[in-house]
CSV table of C-alpha atoms in Angstrom, one decimal:
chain,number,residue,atom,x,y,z
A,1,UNK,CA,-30.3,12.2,56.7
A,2,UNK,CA,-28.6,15.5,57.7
A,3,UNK,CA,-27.7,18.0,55.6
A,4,UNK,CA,-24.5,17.8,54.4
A,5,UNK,CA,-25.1,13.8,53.6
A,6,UNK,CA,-27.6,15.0,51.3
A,7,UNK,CA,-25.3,17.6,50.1
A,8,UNK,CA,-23.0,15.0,49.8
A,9,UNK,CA,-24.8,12.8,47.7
A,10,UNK,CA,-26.1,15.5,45.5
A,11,UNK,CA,-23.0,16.0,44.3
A,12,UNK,CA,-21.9,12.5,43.8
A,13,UNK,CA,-25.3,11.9,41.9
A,14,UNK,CA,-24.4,15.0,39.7
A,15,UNK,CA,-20.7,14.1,39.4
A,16,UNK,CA,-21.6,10.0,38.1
A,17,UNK,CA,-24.6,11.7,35.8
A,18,UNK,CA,-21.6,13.9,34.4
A,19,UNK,CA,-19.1,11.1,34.0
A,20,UNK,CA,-21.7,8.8,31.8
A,21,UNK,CA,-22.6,11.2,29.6
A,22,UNK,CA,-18.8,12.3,29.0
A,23,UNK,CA,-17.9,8.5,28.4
A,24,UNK,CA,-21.2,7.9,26.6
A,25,UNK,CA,-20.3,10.9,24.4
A,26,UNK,CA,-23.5,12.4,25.7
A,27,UNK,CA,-23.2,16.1,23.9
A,28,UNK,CA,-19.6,16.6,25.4
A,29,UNK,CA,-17.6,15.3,22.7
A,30,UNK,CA,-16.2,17.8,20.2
A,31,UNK,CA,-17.5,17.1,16.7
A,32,UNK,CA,-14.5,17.1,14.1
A,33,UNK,CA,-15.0,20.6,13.2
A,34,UNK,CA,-15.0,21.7,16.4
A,35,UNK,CA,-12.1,20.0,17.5
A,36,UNK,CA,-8.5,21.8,18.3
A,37,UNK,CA,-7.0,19.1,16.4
A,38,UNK,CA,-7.3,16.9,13.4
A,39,UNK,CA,-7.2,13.4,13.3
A,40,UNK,CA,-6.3,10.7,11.2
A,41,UNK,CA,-6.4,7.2,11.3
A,42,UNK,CA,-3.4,5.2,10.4
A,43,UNK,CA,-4.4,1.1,9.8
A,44,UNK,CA,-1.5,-0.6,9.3
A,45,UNK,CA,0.4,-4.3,8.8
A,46,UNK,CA,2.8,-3.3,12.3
A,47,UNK,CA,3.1,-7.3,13.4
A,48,UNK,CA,2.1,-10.3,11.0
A,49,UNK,CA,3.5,-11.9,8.0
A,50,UNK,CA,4.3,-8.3,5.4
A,51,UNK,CA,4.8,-6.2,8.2
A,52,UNK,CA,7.9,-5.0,6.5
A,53,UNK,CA,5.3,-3.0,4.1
A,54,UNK,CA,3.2,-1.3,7.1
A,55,UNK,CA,6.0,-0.3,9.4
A,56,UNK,CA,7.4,1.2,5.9
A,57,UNK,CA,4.2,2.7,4.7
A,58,UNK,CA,3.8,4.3,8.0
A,59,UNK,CA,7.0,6.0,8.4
A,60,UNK,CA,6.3,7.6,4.8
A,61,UNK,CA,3.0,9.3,6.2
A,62,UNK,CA,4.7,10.2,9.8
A,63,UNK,CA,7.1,12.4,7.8
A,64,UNK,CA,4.3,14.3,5.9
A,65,UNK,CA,2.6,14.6,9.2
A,66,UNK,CA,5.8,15.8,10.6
A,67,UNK,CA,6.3,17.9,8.2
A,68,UNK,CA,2.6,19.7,8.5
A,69,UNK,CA,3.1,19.9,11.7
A,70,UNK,CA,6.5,22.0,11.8
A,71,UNK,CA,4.8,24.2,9.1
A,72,UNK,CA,1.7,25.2,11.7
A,73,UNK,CA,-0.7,22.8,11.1
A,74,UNK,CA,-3.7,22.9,9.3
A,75,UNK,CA,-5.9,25.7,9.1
A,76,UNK,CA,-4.6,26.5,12.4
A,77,UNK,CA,-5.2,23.2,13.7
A,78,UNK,CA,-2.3,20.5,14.7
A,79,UNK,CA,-2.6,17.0,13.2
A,80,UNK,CA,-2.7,13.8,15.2
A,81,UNK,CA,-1.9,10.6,13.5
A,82,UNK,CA,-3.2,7.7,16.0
A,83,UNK,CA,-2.0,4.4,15.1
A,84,UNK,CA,-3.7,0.5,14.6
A,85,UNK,CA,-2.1,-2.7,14.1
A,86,UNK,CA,-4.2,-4.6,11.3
A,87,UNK,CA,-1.7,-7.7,12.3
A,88,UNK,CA,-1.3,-8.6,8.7
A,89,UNK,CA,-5.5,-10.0,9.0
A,90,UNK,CA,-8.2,-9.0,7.0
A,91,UNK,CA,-10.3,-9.7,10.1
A,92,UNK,CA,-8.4,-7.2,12.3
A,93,UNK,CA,-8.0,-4.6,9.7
A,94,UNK,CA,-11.9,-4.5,9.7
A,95,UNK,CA,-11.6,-4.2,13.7
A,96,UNK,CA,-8.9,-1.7,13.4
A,97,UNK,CA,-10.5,0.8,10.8
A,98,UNK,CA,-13.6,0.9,13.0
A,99,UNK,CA,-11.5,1.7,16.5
A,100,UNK,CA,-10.2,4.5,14.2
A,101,UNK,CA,-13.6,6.0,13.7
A,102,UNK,CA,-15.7,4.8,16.3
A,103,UNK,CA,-13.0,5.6,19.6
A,104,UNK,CA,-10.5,7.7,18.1
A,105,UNK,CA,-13.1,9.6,15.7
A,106,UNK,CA,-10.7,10.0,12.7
A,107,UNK,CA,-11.5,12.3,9.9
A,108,UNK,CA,-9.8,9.7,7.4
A,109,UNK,CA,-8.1,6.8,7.4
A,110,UNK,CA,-4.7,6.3,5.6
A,111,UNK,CA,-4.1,2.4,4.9
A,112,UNK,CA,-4.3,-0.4,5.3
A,113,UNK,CA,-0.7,-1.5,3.0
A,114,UNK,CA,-1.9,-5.1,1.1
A,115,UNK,CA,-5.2,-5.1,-1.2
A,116,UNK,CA,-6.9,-7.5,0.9
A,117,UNK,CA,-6.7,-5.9,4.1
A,118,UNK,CA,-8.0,-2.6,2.4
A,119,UNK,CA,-10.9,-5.0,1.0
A,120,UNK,CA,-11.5,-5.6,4.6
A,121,UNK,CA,-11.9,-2.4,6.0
A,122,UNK,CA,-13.6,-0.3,2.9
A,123,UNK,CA,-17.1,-1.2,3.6
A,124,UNK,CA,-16.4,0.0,7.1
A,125,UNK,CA,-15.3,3.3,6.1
A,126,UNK,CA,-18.2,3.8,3.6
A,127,UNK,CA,-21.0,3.0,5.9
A,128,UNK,CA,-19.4,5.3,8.6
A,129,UNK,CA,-18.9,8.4,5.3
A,130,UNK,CA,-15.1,8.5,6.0
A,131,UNK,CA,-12.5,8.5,3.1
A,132,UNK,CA,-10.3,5.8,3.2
A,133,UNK,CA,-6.7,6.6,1.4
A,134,UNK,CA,-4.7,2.6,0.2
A,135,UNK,CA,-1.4,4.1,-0.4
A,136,UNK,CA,-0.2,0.7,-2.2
A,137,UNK,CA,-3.1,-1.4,-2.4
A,138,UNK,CA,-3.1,-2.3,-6.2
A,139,UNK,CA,-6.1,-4.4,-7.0
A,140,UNK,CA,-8.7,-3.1,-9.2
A,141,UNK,CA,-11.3,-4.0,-7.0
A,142,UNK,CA,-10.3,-1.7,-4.5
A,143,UNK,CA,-11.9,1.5,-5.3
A,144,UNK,CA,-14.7,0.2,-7.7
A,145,UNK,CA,-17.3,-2.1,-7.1
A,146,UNK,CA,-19.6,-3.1,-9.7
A,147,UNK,CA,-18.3,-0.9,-12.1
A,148,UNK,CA,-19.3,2.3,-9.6
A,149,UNK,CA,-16.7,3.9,-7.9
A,150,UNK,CA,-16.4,3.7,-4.4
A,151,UNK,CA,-17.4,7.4,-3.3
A,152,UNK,CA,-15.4,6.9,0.0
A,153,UNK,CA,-12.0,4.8,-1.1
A,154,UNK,CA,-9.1,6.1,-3.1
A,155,UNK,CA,-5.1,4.6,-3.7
A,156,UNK,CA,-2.0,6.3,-4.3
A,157,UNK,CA,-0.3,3.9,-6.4
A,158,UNK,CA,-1.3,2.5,-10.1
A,159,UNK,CA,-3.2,-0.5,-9.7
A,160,UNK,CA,-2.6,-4.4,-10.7
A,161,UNK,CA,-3.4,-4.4,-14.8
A,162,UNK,CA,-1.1,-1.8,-15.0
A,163,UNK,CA,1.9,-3.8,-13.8
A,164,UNK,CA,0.8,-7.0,-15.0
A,165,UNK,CA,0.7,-4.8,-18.2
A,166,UNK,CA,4.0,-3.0,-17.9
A,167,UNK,CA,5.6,-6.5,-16.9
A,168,UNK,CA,4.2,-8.3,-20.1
A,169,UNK,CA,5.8,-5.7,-22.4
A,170,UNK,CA,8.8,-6.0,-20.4
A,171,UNK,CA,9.0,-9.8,-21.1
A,172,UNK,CA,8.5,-9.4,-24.8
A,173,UNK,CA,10.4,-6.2,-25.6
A,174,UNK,CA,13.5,-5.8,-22.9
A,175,UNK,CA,13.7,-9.6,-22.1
A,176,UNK,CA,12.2,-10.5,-25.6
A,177,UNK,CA,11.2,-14.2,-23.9
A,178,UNK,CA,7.9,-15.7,-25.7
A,179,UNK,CA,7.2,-19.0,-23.4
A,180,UNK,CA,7.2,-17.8,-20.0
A,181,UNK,CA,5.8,-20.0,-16.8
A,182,UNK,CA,3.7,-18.4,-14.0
A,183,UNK,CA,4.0,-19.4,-10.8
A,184,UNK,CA,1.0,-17.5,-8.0
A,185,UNK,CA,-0.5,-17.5,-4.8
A,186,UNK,CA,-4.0,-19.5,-5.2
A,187,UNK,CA,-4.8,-17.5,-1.6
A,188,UNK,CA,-4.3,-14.1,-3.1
A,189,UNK,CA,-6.6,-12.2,-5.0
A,190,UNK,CA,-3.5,-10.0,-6.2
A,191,UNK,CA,-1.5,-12.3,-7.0
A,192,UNK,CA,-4.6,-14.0,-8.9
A,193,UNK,CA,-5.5,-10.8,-10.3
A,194,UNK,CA,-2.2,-9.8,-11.8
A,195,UNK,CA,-1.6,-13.9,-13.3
A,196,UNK,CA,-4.7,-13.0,-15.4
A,197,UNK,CA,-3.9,-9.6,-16.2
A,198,UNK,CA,0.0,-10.7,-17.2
A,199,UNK,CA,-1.5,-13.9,-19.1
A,200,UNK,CA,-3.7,-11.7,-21.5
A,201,UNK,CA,-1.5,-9.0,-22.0
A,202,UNK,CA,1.8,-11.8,-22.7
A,203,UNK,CA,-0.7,-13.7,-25.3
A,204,UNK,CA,-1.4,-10.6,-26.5
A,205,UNK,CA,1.8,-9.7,-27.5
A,206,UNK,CA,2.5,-13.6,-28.9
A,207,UNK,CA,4.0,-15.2,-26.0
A,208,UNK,CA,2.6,-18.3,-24.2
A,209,UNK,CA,2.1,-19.9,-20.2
A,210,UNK,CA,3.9,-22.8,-21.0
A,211,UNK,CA,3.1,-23.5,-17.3
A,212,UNK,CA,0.9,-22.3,-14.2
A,213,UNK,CA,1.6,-23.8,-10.9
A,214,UNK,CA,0.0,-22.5,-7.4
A,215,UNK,CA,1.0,-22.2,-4.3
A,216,UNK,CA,-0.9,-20.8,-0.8
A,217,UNK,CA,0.6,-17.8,1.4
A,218,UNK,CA,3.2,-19.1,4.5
A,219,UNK,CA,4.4,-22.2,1.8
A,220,UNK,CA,7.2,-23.1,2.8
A,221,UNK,CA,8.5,-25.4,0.3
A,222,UNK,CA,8.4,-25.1,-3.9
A,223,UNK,CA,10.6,-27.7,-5.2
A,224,UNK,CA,7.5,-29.9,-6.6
A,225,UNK,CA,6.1,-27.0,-8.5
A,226,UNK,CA,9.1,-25.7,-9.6
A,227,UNK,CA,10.1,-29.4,-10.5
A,228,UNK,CA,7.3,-29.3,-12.6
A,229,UNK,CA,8.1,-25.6,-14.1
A,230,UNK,CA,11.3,-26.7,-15.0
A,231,UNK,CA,10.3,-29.6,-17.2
A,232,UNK,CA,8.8,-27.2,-19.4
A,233,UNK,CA,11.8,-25.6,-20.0
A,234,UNK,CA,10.2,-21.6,-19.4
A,235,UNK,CA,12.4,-18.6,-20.8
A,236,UNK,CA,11.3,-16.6,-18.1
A,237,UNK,CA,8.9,-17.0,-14.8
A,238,UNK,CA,6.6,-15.2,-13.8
A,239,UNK,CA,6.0,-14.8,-10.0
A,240,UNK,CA,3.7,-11.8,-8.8
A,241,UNK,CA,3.5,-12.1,-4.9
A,242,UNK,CA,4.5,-11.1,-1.7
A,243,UNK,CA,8.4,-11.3,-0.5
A,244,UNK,CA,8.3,-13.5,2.3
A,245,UNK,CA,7.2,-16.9,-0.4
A,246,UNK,CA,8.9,-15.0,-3.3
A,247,UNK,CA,11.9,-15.3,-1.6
A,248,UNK,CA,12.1,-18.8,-1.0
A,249,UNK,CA,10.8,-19.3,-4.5
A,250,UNK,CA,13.6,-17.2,-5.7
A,251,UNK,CA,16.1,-19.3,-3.5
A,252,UNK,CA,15.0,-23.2,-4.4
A,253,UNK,CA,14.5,-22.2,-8.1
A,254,UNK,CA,18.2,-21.6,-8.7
A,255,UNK,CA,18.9,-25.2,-6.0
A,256,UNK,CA,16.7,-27.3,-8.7
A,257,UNK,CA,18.3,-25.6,-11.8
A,258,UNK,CA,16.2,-22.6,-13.1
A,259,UNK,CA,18.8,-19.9,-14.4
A,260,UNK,CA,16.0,-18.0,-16.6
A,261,UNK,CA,15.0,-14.5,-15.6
A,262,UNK,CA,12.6,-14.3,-12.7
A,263,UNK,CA,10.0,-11.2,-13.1
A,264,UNK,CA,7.3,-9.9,-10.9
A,265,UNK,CA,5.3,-7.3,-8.9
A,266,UNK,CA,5.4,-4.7,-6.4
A,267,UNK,CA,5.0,-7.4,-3.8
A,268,UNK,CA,8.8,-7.9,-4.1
A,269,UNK,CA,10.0,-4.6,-2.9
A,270,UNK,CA,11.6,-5.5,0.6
A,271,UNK,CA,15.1,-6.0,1.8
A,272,UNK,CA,13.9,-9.2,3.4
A,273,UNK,CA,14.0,-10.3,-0.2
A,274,UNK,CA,17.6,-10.4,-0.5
A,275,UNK,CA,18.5,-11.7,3.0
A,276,UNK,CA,16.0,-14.7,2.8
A,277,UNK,CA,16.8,-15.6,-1.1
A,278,UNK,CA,20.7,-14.5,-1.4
A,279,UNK,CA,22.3,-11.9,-3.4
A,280,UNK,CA,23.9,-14.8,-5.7
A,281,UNK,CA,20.1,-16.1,-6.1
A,282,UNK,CA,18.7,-12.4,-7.3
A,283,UNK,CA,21.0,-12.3,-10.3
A,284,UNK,CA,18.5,-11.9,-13.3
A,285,UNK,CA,15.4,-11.2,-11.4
A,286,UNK,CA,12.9,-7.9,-12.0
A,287,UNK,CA,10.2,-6.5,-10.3
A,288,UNK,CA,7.9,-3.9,-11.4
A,289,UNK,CA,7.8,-0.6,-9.1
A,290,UNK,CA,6.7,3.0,-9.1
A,291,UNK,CA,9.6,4.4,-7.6
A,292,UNK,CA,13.2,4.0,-8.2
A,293,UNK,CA,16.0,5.7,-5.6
A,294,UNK,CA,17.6,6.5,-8.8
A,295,UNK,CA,15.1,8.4,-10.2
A,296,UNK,CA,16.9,11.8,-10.8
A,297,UNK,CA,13.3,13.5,-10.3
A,298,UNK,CA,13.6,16.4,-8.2
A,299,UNK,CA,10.8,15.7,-5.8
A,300,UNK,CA,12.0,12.2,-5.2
A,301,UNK,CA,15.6,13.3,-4.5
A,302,UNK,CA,14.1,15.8,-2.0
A,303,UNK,CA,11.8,13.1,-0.3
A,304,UNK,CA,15.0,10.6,-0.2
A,305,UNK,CA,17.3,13.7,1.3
A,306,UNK,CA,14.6,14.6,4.1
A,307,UNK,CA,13.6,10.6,4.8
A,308,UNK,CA,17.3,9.8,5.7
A,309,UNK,CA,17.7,12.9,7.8
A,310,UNK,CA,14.2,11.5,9.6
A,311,UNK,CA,14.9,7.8,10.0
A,312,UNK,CA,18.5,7.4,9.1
A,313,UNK,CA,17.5,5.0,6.8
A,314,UNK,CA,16.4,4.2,2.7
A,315,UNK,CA,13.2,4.5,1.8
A,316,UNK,CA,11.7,2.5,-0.3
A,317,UNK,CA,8.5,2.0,-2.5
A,318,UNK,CA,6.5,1.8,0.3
A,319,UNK,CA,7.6,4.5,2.5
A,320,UNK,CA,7.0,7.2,-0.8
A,321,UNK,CA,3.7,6.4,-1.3
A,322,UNK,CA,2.6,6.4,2.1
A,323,UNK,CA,4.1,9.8,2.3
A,324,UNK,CA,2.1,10.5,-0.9
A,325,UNK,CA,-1.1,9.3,0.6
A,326,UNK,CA,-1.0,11.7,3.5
A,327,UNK,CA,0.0,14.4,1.2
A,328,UNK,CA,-2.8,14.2,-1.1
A,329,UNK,CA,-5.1,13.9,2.5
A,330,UNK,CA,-4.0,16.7,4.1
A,331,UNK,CA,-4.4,18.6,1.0
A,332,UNK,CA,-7.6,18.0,0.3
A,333,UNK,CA,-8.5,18.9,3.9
A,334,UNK,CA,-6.8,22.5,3.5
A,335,UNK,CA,-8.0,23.0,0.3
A,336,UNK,CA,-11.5,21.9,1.0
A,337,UNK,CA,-11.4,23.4,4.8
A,338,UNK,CA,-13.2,20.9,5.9
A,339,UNK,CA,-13.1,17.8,8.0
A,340,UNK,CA,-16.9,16.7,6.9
A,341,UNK,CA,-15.9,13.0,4.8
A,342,UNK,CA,-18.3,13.6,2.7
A,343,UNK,CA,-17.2,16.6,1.7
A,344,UNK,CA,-13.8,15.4,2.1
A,345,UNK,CA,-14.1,12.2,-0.4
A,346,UNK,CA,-15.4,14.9,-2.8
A,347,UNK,CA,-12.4,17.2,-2.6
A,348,UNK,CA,-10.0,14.3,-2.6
A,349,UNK,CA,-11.7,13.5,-6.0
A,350,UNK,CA,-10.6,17.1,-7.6
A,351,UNK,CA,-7.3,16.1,-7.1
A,352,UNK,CA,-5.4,17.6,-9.9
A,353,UNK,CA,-1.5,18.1,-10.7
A,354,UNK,CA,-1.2,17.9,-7.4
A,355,UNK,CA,2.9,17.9,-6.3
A,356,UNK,CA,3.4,14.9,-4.1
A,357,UNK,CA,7.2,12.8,-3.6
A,358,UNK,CA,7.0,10.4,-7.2
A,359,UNK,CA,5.8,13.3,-8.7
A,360,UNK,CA,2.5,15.1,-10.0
A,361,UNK,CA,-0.9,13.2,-9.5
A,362,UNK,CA,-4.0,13.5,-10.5
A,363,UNK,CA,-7.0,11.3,-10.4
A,364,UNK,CA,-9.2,9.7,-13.0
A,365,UNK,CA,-13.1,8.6,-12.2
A,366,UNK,CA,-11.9,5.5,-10.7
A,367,UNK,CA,-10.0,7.0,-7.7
A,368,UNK,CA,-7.0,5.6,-9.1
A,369,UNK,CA,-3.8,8.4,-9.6
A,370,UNK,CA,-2.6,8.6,-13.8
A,371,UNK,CA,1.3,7.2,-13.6
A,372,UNK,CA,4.1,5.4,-14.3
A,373,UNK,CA,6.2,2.3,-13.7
A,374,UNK,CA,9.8,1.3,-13.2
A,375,UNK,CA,11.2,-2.1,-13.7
A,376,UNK,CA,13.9,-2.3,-11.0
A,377,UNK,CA,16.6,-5.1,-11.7
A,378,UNK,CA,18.6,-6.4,-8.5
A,379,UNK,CA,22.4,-7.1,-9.2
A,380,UNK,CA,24.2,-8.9,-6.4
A,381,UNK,CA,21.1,-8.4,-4.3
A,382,UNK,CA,20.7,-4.3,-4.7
A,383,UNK,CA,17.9,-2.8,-6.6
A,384,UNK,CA,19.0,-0.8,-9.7
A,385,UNK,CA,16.5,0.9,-11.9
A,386,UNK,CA,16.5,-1.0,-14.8
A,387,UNK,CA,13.7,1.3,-17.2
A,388,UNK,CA,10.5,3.8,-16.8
A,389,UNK,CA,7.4,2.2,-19.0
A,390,UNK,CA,4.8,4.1,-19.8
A,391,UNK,CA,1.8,2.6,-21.4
């Protein structure tokens, strides 16, 4: 071989040796702290059936982001948000938390949206030590598992017993209803988990379940169960699950005769809700919330004001509390100055009258943030805040 072959395939030899190692991560790869930039994960519910809540969710943490951005960074250092599409699955939110940390190498994730997609994906995040942030993932489960607290997981909204609480002393002392009929998703373990929580609380306070009927996520069709509500003659129902059925259950209750007031959970919040069911239908229905647009606090106001000049649209319940999420993140990493997630998921933990869009927050030993609830009432199918509870 002459000389300049050999040459030749010196080089290529070197240049393929270089290329495996840079694609095999092979020492070239930045470690976080190293990096230029900081990244963080965003898991969300883009495509499937509650993609209302991601898309919304996410647009709530692009503006903090934005906003972190435009003020220099962290630390110096620019954050990139990189985006997954959970698809609504529990099965691909476990596949789209690890792409976060094992390709894009994410200091934190923020999502997913729904409890049982976060369920999915906490394990994940654990095993690989990096904090995971639910920004309205309400079950109890969430961020404790037998009775320890998850080291790695956290949530910026109040969790299920709460509402199911704050929704049983609606019923008895706004609505002042005693025999109240449940109707839940058997497929759901927070829709399960806030029937039990309402049920104890209710019977608690003297009312009774005059009925409990079931139904299974992508039901189309109520009319036997309610059928079978009706005949017990309920002063109020009970429905705590997602829009997409709650709005058709909303829509055939009134068809088969059920005028009483219809109550539920967070789940409702979407403006899917009032085009599937009908403004007419909404008349006398409540949903519990943590955020109201008509909340004259100053920090909402000023998250509403800056939304609207982002996305020239309204945000809702979602959209503030993904904004909160990344908030309490990004603070933790600049106070902590550190991108380590151990390290991290300890700094998150001191979290502590911290100024975020609903408000102040501050966490107890459970991960979970000390609040409040609103029970919004929809006239003519538009959300009006009805009252604050505060348990």
């Amino acid at each position: 071989m002459t000389s300049w072959k050999k040459l030749f395939c010196t080089v290529c030899v070197a240049a393929l040796a270089t290329t495996v190692l840079v694609g095999c991560g092979g020492g070239a790869k930045k470690n976080a702290a190293e990096a230029d930039e900081i990244v963080i994960g965003a898991s969300f519910e883009l495509t499937g059936g509650v993609a209302n809540y991601g898309k919304s969710t996410l647009s709530g943490v692009k503006m903090a982001v934005d906003e972190y951005n435009k003020a220099g960074g962290i630390n110096g250092k620019k954050i990139r948000l990189v985006e997954s599409d959970n698809k609504s699955e529990p099965s691909e939110a476990g596949n789209s938390v690890t792409k976060l940390i094992n390709q894009d190498h994410a200091v934190a994730i923020i999502g997913p949206a729904t409890s049982g997609c976060v369920a999915a994906s906490s394990q994940i995040a654990t095993d690989a030590k990096i904090p995971l942030m639910a920004p309205v993932a309400t079950a109890e489960n969430i961020t404790v598992k037998d009775g320890k607290t998850k080291d790695f997981i956290f949530r910026a909204c109040f969790i299920d017993p709460f509402q199911g609480q704050v929704m049983a002393e609606f019923a008895n002392k706004t609505l002042k209803v005693k025999n109240v009929a449940i109707l839940y998703d058997a497929s759901s373990e927070y829709s399960k988990g806030l029937t039990a929580v309402f049920t104890e609380n209710l019977e608690k306070n003297g009312g009774k379940v005059v009925a409990s009927e079931a139904f299974l996520a992508k039901d189309v069709d109520f009319k036997a169960a309610l059928t079978k509500i009706k005949a017990t003659n309920p002063e109020a129902i009970y429905i705590p699950a997602y829009y997409e059925e709650v709005a058709k259950i909303i829509k055939q209750a009134r068809e088969v005769g059920l005028d009483c007031p219809l109550i539920g959970s967070d789940g409702w919040d979407s403006p899917k809700l009032a085009e599937i069911a009908g403004a007419a239908a909404l008349d006398r229905t409540y949903f519990c919330s943590a955020y109201s647009a008509q909340d004259q606090e100053p920090s909402v106001q000023a998250f509403i004001k800056n939304y609207k000049a982002m996305f020239n649209a309204e945000p809702d319940n979602f959209a503030i509390h993904g904004y909160d999420a990344a908030i309490i993140v990004l603070e933790a990493i600049k106070r902590g100055g550190t991108t380590d997630g151990t390290l991290l998921a300890a700094e998150m933990a001191k979290t502590k009258d911290l100024q975020v869009a609903t408000g102040k927050v501050s966490y107890d030993e459970k991960h979970n943030p000390i609040a409040s609830a609103v029970v919004i009432e929809l006239k003519d199918g538009v959300q009006t805040f009805k009252e604050k509870i505060s348990l």
